[in-house]
CSV table of C-alpha atoms in Angstrom, one decimal:
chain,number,residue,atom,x,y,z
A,1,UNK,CA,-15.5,-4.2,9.0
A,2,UNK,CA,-12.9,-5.9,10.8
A,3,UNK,CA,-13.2,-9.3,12.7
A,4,UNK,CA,-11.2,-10.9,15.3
A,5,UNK,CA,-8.9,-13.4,14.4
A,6,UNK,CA,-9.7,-15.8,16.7
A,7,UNK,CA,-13.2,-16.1,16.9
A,8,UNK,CA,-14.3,-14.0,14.2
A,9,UNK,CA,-16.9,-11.5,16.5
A,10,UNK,CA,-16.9,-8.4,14.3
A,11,UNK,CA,-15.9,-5.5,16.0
A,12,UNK,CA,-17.6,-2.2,16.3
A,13,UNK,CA,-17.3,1.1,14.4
A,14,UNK,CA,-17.0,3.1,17.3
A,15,UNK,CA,-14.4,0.7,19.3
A,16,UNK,CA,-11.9,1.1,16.2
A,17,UNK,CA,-13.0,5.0,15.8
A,18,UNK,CA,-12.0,5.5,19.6
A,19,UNK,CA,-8.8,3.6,19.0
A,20,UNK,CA,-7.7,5.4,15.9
A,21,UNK,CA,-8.4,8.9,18.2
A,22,UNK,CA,-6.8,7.7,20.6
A,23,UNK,CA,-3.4,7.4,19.4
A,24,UNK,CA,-4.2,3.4,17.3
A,25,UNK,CA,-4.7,2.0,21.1
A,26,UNK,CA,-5.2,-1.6,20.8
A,27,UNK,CA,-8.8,-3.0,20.5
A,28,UNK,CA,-9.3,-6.4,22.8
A,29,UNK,CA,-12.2,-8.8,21.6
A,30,UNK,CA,-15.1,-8.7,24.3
A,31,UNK,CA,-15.7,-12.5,23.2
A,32,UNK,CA,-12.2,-13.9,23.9
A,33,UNK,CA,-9.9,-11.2,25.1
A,34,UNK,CA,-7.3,-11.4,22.1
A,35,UNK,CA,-5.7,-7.8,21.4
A,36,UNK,CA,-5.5,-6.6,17.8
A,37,UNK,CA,-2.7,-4.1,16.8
A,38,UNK,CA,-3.3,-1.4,13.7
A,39,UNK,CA,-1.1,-2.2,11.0
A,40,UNK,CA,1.1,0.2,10.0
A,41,UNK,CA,-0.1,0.6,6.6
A,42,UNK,CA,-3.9,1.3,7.8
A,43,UNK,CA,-2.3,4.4,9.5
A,44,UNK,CA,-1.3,5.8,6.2
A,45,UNK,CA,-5.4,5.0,4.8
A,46,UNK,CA,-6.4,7.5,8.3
A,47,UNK,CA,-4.1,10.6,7.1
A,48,UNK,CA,-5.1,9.8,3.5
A,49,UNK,CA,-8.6,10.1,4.6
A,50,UNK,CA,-9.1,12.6,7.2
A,51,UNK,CA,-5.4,14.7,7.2
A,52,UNK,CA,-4.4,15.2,4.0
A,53,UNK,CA,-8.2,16.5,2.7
A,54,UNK,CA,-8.0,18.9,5.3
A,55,UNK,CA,-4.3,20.2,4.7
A,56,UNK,CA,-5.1,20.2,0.9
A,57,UNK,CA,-8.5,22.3,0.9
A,58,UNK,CA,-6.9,24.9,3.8
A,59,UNK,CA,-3.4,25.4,2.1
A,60,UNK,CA,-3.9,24.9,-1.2
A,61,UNK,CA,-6.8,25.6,-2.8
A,62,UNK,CA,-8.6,28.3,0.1
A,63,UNK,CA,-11.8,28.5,-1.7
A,64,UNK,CA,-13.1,30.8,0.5
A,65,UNK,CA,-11.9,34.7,1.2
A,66,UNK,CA,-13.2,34.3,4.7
A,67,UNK,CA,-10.7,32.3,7.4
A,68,UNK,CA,-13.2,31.3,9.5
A,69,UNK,CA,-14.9,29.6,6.5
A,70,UNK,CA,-11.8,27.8,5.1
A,71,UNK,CA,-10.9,26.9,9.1
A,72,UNK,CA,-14.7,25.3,9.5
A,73,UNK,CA,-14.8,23.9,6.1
A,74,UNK,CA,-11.5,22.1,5.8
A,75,UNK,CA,-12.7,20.6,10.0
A,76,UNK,CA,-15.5,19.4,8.4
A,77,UNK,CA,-13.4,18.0,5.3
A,78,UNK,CA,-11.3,15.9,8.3
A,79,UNK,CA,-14.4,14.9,9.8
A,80,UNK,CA,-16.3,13.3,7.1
A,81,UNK,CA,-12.7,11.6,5.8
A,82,UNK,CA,-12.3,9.8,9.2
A,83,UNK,CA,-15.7,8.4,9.5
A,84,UNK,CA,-15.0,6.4,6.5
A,85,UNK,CA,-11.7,5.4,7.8
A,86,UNK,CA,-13.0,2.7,10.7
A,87,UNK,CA,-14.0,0.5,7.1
A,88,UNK,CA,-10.5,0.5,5.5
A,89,UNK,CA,-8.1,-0.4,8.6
A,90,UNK,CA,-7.0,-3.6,9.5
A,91,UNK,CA,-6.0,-5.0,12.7
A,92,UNK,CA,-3.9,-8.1,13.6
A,93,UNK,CA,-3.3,-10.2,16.6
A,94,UNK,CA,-0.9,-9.5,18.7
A,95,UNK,CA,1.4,-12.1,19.3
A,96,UNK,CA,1.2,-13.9,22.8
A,97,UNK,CA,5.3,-14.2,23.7
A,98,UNK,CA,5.7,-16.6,26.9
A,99,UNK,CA,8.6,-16.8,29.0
A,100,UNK,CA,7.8,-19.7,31.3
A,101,UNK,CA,8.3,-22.2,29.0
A,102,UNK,CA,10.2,-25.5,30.4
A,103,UNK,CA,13.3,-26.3,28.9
């Protein structure tokens, strides 16, 4: 699971659930307040995991005669996939730019 960068307090499955949810918000340490960014190749591991599953089973292979059951079963298909998928992101610092440096 990932850990902040700065002071190493592991963060928890359901703050980077939430964040992936909610559009890969940021997630700020409780410990020290440093904000850590999703890297953009952790979004891909999030439609490997959940999306493409789900678009796979309902397009593709449609086990099932019944809509309804495809419909539920490929849901349920996107919801297992993204539970795993808080274990295989990573997040970095964001970088701290300040402008009221003396010259």
């Amino acid at each position: 699971m990932q850990k902040c960068e700065n002071c190493n307090v592991q963060f928890r499955w359901s703050e980077i659930y939430k964040s992936i949810w909610k559009s890969y918000k940021p997630i700020k340490c409780e410990k020290c307040d440093t904000t850590h960014k999703i890297i953009a190749s952790s979004r891909w591991f999030f439609s490997f995991f959940s999306i493409l599953p789900m678009l796979i089973l309902s397009y593709s292979l449609a086990p099932f005669y019944n809509v309804f059951v495809t419909l539920s079963t490929a849901i349920i298909v996107c919801i297992i996939g993204s539970l795993a998928v808080p274990f295989l992101v990573t997040y970095k610092a964001e970088k701290i730019i300040c402008n009221n440096v003396p010259k």
